[in-house]
């Protein structure tokens, strides 16, 4: 998997938190790559470790977080070994982040022009006028009307959606290699959500930035991501292209996630949900962390953690169900539907040469 | 803005009117008369004095006369100080009080801001602990104890400053220090809480994500946002200073209104007590008004909405 | 990882059956679950300074309220022959506790000079020969009584005023806030002085004047918190379920106000103690021969140069009292409001 196109390689990351109750093993051996210009979605419930992972890429984990092991390679250098000063130089220039709540993530007492220009002044040593001119450009780019006047406004004079556009402008003003978007639309109205997602896609096309998109909302992922990593209890349990995860999921947890997402076909009474709650990471289970909530659990799930089984070159899943010795299980009906659909897709794809299937699927979703 | 100011000034006048009224009638309820402390007087003499002060008229008439006087800045005549007008007594003593009070406030708030900010930046380290200890000590040790200790050790023993009296900057140092303690502690406490709050806010997180270093974050984002709310405690601090000045001026024999107030209390000099009550309330109202205006000027969220 | 898999037997790959499944205990929670109060108590206990303050206060309370057991002499009995004696604790021969005092460069035994015989005063005597230790105990009791009374008014009046103002809202709220605003524009001390002058100096006057001024802060904070809670879901839920307004206020609102109330109470107490000492110090508080820490400090201050212990001891006790309440208050705030620290 390692190739020149990777901008970020995370390997065997383990992070613990020291709390009064003991050591919480928040990230338990996570590895993934981020390629140039792609969008990688990290999906999971709250507490699954999505945010902790990205915080450590930014070097912004809370003081009681301890990096147990692992490397985060960016441009041939391990970010985990960088000093705070070196990280200050990378943050906002090479790697930028958008936060969840635009209502609180802008400084209430600073004009937004200055807030957007700040990264330019810090990292490029730009003079005020030049930085403001560029900030103005950026404001136009993210779709803020009357940018010339509004550059001197304060955050409270903007709506939530507009503020998130400003946050995006701040993040992208230096054209970073990597943009981390931590649930950037969760706090917004549904209609605004779509606008922000469109804006991000549009800007990504222009800037060729790689995006790590964190969300618990699979619906957002489908339209946004190229690849998807599903996290559960501090581990990645399945990863693959967006098609593979949506139409040929292998891990029972991914099945659960997909089943609990409403689609156009959803009919009838109730949206299924995954029973139970994630395990406590103070004392994580020896075996598969999902076993307790998994109705397909095998005996071995309680004894050993499953390794990654290869499904395709791009698709891996960590579940014992993929072991050759495991009994054949029948996934829930909707998943079978999805798999059938996937088979058709692959078939079509074989027939057409390499088509732009991503767009096609969007229409079908 | 003009409308807001007009409204506020109306409320201040209303407040002062109520204060004047309440004080006047409370004073009428006083058990002692101004003559209690005097040598024995014949009934004719008493009657004469009553007439001189207008005390022989019905209470409501006295009230109207007094109210009319207050509007013109006339608070009547002092019972104790050789028939001096109260207004003269107060105005001649206002200067020293304002000087040490102002100095104490400025010194206390500035030092408090530094102590509080350092405590927040170094939160949960020994620096923070020391800052907390300083503010707890200064909040807890009463001003009159602190003043006596300062007077004895810095004045009498080390002879660094004059121990009492009034006559130039050196005379103001010890009283200023004694008065500054309480605002220092209160400001430090408030500032620390505010700044810890600000430092854990989302926009500081975004500033970190921008790549701002620690100094930049504190200077550009944290300080301003935690300084703004500090303005709101200036009013209560002014009250502390006024309270403190009553004993501090006494201990250092400063000819200010605080010392006068205590003296008047102990000698039942009602007109002076009433006059000073009104003056204290007026000063507090003005301080509150100014801090509210300043708060509106420096906080963009309030400024625009007005 | 692949090797790992090979060591396992085929049996492992059978689905988990009913009995085993139950053992999985899918909602096991390893973090000990604590109620809000337990959690707060845990945090408070971890705060060493606050615990020391708490213990100190308990000791001071016991000493003060059972002063009739601990006091070595009648606090008000004068004995002019034994005036201004320095502290003497039999068996301890350290200057400051052995009954000697510096007089014109020489250390002399003040007790021998006064023909005190077997009498001894562990903290010395004042200018009328009254036992300072017993007087300090008595003064502490006055301070603590004032503290309790101020707390009572804070709770009885401040909390009720705040809840009423915030809960009813509208015109009532506006009017009640105007009243508070006017009270806030007069310095507390001035209000107290006026009241004391009307009522004649003494314990009753002090209590009333502190009562009248102490509740305002509580009322404001409680009102602000009430306004905030009023529109929260759990209150709305209770409303939807048809509970009466006042029942909601007491059953749902009050418990959620408890943090604010406790924290503010802990700051009302030192303020009240301070004002009592202050008023007594300037001479319109507790009147002679009764002792208060304020009057003791005032008496002691006159002789501070020569008999420093006469001011030091009451000043230390008063300061310790204030420090302990302030530290405990800080600790409680941190414990009850987890946001403020950690």
Short mmCIF file of C-alpha atoms in Angstrom, two decimals, chain B residues 4 51 65 128 157 168 185 197 278 281:
data_model
loop_
_atom_site.label_atom_id
_atom_site.label_comp_id
_atom_site.label_asym_id
_atom_site.label_seq_id
_atom_site.Cartn_x
_atom_site.Cartn_y
_atom_site.Cartn_z
CA UNK B 4 -29.04 54.44 26.40
CA UNK B 51 -34.33 76.63 65.03
CA UNK B 65 -35.68 71.62 52.33
CA UNK B 128 -0.53 28.63 39.50
CA UNK B 157 10.77 49.43 61.44
CA UNK B 168 3.13 64.06 48.82
CA UNK B 185 -6.83 39.29 44.79
CA UNK B 197 -12.11 29.18 30.28
CA UNK B 278 -25.14 60.17 48.97
CA UNK B 281 -23.63 56.13 46.15
#
